[in-house]
CSV table of C-alpha atoms and ligand atoms in Angstrom, one decimal:
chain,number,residue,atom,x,y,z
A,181,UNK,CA,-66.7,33.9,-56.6
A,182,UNK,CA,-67.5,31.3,-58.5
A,183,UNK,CA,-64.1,31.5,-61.0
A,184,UNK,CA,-61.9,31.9,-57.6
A,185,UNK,CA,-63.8,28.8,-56.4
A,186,UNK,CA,-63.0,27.0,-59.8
A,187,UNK,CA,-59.5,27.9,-60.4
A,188,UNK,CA,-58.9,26.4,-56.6
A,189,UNK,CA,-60.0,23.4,-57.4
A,190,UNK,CA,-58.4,22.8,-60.8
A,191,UNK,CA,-55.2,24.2,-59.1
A,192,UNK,CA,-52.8,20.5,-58.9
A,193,UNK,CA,-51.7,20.3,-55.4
A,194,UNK,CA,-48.7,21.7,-54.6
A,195,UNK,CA,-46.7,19.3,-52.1
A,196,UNK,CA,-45.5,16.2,-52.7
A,197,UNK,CA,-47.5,12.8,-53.1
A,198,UNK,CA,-50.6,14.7,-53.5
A,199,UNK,CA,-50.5,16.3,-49.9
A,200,UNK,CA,-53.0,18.9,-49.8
A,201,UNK,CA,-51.6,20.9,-47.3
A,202,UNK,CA,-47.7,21.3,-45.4
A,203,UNK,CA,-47.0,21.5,-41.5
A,204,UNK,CA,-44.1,22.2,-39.7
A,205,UNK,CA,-44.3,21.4,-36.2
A,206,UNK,CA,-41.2,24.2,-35.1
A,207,UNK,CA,-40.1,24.0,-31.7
A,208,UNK,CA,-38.2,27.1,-29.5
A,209,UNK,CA,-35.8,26.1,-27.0
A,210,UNK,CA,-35.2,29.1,-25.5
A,211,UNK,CA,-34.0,28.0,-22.2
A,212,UNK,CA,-33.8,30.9,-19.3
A,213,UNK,CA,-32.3,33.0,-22.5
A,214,UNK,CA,-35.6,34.5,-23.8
A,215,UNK,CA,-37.1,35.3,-20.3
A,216,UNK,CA,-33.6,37.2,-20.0
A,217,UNK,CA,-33.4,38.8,-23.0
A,218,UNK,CA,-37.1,40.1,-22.5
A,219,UNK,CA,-37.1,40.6,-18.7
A,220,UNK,CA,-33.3,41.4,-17.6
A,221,UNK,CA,-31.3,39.1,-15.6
A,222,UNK,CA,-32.7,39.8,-12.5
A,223,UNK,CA,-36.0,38.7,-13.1
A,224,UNK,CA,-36.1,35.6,-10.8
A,225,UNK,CA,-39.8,35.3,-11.9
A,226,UNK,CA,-39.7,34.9,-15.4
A,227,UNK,CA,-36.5,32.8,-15.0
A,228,UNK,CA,-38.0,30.4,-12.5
A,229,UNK,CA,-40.8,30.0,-15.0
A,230,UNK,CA,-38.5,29.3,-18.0
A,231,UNK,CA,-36.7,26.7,-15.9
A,232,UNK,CA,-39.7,24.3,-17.2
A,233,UNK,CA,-38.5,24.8,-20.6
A,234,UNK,CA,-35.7,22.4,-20.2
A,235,UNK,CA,-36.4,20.2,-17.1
A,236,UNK,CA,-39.9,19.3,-18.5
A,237,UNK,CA,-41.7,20.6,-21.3
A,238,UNK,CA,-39.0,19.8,-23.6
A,239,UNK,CA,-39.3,16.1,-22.9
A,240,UNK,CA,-43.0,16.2,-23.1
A,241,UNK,CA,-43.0,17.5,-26.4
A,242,UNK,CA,-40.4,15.2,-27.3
A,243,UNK,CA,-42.9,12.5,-25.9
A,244,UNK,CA,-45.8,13.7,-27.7
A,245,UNK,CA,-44.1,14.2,-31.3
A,246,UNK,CA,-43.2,10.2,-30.7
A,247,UNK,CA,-46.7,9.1,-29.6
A,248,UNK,CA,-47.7,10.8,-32.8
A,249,UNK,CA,-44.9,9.5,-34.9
A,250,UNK,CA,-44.1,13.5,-36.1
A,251,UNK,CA,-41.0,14.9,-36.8
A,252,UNK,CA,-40.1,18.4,-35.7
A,253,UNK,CA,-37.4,21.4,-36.3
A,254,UNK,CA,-36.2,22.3,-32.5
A,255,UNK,CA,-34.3,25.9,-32.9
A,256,UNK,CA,-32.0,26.1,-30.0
A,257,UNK,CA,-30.9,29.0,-28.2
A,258,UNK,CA,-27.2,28.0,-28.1
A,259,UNK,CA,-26.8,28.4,-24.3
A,260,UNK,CA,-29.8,26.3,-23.7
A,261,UNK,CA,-27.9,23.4,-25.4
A,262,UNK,CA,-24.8,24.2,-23.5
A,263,UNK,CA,-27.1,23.6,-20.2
A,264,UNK,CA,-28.5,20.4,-21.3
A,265,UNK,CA,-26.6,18.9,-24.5
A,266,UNK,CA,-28.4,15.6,-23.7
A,267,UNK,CA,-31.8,17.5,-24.8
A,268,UNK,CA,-30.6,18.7,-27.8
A,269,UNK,CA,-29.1,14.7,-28.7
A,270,UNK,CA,-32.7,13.5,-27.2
A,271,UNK,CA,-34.6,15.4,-29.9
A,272,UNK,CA,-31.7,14.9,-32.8
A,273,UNK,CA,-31.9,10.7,-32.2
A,274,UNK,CA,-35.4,10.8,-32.3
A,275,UNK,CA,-35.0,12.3,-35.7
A,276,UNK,CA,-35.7,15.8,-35.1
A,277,UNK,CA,-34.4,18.7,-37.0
A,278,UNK,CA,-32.1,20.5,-35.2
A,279,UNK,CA,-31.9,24.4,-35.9
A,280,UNK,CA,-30.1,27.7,-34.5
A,281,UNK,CA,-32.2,30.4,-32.9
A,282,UNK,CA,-29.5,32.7,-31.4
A,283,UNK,CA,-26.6,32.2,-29.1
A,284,UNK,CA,-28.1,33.7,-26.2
A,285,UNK,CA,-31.8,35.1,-27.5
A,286,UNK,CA,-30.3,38.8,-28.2
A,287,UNK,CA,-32.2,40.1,-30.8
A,288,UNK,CA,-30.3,39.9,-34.0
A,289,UNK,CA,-31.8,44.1,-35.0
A,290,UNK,CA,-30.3,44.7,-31.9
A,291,UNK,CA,-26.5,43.5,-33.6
A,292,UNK,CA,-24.1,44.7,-35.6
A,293,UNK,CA,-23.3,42.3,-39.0
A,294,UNK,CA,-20.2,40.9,-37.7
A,295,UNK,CA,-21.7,40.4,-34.4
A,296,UNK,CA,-24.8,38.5,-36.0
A,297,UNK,CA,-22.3,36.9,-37.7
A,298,UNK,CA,-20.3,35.7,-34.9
A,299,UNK,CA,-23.8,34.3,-33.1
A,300,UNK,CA,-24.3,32.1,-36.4
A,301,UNK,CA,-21.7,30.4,-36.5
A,302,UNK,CA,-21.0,30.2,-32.2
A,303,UNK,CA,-24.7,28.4,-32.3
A,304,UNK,CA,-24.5,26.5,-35.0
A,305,UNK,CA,-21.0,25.0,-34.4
A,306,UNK,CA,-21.5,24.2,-30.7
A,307,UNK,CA,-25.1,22.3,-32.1
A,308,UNK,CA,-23.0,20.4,-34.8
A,309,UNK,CA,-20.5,19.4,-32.2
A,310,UNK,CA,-23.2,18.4,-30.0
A,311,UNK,CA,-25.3,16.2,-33.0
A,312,UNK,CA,-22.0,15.8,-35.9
A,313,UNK,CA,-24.9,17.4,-38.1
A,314,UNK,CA,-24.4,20.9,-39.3
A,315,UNK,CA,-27.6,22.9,-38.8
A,316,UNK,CA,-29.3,24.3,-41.9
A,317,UNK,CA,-31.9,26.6,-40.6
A,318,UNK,CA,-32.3,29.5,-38.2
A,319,UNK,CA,-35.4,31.3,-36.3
A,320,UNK,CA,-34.2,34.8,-35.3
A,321,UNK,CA,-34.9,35.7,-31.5
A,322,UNK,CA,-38.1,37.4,-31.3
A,323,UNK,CA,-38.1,36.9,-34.9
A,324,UNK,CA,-36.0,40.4,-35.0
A,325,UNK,CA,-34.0,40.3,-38.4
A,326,UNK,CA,-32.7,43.3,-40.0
A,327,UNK,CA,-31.2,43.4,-43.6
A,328,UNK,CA,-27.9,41.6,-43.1
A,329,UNK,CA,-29.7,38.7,-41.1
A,330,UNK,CA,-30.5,36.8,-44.9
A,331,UNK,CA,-27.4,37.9,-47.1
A,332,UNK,CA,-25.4,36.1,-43.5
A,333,UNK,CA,-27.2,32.9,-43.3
A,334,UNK,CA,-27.0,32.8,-47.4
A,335,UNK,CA,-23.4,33.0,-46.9
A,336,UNK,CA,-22.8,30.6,-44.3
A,337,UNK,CA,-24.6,28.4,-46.4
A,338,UNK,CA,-28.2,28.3,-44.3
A,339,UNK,CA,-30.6,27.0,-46.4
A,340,UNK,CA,-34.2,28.1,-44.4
A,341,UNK,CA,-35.1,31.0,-42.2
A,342,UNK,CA,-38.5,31.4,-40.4
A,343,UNK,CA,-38.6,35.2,-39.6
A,344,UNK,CA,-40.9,36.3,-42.0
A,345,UNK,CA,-44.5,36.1,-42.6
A,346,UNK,CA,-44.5,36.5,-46.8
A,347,UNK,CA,-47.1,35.1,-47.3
A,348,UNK,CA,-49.0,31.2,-46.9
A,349,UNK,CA,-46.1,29.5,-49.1
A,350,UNK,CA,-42.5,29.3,-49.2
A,351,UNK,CA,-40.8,32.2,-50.3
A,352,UNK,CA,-36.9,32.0,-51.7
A,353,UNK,CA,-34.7,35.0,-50.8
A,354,UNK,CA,-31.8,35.2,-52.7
A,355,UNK,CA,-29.6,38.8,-52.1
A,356,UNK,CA,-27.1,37.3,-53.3
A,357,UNK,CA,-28.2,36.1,-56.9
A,358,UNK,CA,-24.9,33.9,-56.9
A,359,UNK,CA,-25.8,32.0,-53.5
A,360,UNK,CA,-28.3,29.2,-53.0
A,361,UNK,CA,-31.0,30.9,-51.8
A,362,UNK,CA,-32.3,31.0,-48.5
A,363,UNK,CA,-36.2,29.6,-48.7
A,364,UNK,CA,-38.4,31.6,-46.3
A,365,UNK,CA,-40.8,29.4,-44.3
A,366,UNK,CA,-43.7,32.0,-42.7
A,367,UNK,CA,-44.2,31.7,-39.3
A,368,UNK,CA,-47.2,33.8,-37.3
A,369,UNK,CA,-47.7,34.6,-33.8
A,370,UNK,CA,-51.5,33.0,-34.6
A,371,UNK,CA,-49.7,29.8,-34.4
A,372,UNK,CA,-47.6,30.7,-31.7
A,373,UNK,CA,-48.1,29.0,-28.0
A,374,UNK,CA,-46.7,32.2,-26.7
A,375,UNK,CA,-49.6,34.2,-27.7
A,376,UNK,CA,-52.5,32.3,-26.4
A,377,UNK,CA,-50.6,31.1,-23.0
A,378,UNK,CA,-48.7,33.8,-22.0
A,379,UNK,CA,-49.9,37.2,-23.7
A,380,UNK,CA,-53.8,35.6,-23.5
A,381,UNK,CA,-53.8,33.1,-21.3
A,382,UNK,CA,-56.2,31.2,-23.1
A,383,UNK,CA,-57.8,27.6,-22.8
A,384,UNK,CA,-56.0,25.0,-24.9
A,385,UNK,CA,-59.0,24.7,-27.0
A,386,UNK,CA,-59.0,27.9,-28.0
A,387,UNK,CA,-55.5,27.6,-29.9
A,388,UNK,CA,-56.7,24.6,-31.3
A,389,UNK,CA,-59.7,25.6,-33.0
A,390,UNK,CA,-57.9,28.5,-34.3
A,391,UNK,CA,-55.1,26.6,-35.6
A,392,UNK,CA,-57.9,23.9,-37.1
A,393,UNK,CA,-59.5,26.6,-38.9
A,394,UNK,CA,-56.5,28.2,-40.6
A,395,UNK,CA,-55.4,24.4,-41.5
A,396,UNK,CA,-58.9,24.0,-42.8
A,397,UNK,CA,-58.2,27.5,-44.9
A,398,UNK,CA,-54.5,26.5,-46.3
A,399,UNK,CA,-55.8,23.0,-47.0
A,400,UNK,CA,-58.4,24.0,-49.2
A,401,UNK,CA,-55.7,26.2,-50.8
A,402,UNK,CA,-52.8,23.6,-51.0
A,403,UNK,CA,-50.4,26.1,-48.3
A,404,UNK,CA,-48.1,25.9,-45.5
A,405,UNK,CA,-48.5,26.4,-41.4
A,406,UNK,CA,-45.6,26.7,-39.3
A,407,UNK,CA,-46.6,26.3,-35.9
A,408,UNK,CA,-43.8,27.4,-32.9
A,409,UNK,CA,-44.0,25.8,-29.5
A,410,UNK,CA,-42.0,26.7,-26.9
A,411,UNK,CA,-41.8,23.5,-23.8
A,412,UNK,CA,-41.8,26.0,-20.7
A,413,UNK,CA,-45.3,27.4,-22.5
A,414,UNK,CA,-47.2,24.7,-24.8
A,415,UNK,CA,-44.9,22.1,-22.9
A,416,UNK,CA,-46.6,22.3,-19.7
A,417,UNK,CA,-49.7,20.3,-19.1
A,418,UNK,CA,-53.3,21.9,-20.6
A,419,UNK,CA,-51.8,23.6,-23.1
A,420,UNK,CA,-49.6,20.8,-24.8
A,421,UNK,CA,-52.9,19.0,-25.4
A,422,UNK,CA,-53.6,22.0,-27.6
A,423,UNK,CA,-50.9,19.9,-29.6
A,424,UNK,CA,-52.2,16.7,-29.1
A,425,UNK,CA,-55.9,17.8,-30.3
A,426,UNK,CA,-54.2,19.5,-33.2
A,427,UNK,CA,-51.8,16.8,-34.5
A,428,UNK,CA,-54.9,14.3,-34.3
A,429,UNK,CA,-56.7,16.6,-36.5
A,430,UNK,CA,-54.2,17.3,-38.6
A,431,UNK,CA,-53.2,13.7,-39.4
A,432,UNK,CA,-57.0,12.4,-39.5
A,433,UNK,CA,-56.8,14.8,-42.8
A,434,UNK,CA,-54.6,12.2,-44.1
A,435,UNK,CA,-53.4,14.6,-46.8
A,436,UNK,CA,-51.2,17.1,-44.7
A,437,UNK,CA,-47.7,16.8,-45.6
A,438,UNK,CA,-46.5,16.8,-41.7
A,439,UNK,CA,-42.2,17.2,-42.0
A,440,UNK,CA,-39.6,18.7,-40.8
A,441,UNK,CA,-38.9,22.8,-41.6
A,442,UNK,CA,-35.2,21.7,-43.6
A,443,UNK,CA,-37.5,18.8,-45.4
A,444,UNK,CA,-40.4,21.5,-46.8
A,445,UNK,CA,-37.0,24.5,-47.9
A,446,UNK,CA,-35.2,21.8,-49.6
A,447,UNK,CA,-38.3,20.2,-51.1
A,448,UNK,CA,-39.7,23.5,-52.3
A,449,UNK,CA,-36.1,24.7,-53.7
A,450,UNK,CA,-36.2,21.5,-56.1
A,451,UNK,CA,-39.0,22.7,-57.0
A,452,UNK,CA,-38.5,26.3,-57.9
A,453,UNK,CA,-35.4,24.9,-59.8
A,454,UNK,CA,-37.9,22.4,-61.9
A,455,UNK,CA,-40.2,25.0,-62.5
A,456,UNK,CA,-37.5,27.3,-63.5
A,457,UNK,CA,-35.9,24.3,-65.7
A,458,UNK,CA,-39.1,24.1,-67.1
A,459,UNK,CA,-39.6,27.5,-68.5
A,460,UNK,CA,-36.4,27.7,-69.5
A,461,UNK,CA,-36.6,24.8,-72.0
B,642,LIG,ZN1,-37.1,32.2,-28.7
């Protein structure tokens, strides 16, 4: 215990400007499309609920990340954006990422290459048309990739994907050795609003204790959380302050690295490449 206690210590930290710790504050605009995709198209319930997603919770998370001066990574179901394009410009002005997450929430296991393929690009050209910025990052449906989803996004020149929990740390995915590679940022249905509020229906509190105690965990470790909200669940009311009391912990820290999901792939690509560099010479 006591060398595992020393080598943490004398371990340099690993993010930049001597940030202990990394957060990505990722948000899921799903829309009606994940209800649908989940429950059928004829679930009125589960649609009417969803209908929050976009008439409110997204503009009280976009509200809250301002209060707190954050900057986000909204994945957009492509549909959702065609409802309400002046969402998707709301959260790009206020200097949000913005990020595909499926045309219309289909699971992308559930595709064919080409048809995955097809979704790319339909999503992330109707969000650049929307924004004139081309998205670099993509958060599968469900989070249901299959072996063609990475090669794809490495070829149409994605440069971060959060499907895949490898671990506390970025992880770069390269299939194609002669591609930039793809830098894996791990998400976790711990940190997911979906699982306390809808599968546990849970008091706010409860997410944020859990989420304090795995920050406390990566901190002392010099890792990476990547929490996922979506506004029709950790939008409404209680539960966004589960957000609120969670951002004012995390930034009372003053040495959590707080940016957007495209800011921590890039970042961490440099510095594979320096580290790389500096083996090489
Ligand atoms: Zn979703």
């Amino acid at each position: 215990m006591m060398s595992e206690q020393g080598q943490q210590r004398s371990e340099p930290p690993v993010w930049p400007a001597g940030h202990r710790a990394a957060l990505v504050v990722s948000i899921d605009v799903d829309g009606e499309y994940g209800v649908i995709a989940h429950h059928g198209e004829d679930d009125w319930y589960w649609r009417a609920q969803a209908r929050y997603d976009l008439e409110a919770g997204v503009w009280r998370l976009l509200e809250i990340l301002a209060d707190y001066d954050v900057k986000g990574t909204f994945c957009w179901v492509g549909r959702a954006a065609e409802d309400r394009p002046d969402a998707v410009l709301a959260a790009h002005r206020a200097g949000h990422e913005i990020a595909t997450h499926g045309w219309d929430h289909r699971t992308y296991a559930s595709m064919t290459r080409d048809e995955q393929r097809e979704d790319l690009i339909r999503t992330r050209d109707l969000l650049a048309s929307l924004t004139g910025v081309v998205p670099v990052g993509h958060k599968s449906p469900f989070w249901r990739f299959d072996e063609h989803t990475v090669p794809l996004l490495q070829e149409l020149g994605f440069r971060w994907n959060m499907d895949i929990a490898a671990g506390d740390l970025p992880v770069a995915m390269q299939p194609h050795p002669e591609l930039a590679p793809v830098i894996q940022l791990p998400p976790s249905r711990l940190w997911d609003d979906y699982s306390f509020f809808v599968d546990w229906v849970m008091p706010p509190r409860h997410a944020f204790e859990l989420w304090r105690d795995d920050l406390d965990v990566l901190r002392a470790e010099g890792k990476l959380m990547c929490l996922t909200l979506h506004p029709w669940v950790g939008g409404r009311p209680g539960p966004s302050r589960a957000l609120t009391q969670f951002l004012d912990y995390a930034i009372s820290l003053g040495d959590v690295w707080i940016a957007r999901a495209d800011h921590v792939a890039l970042w961490w690509q440099e510095r594979e490449r320096d580290l790389a560099g500096g083996r090489a010479s």
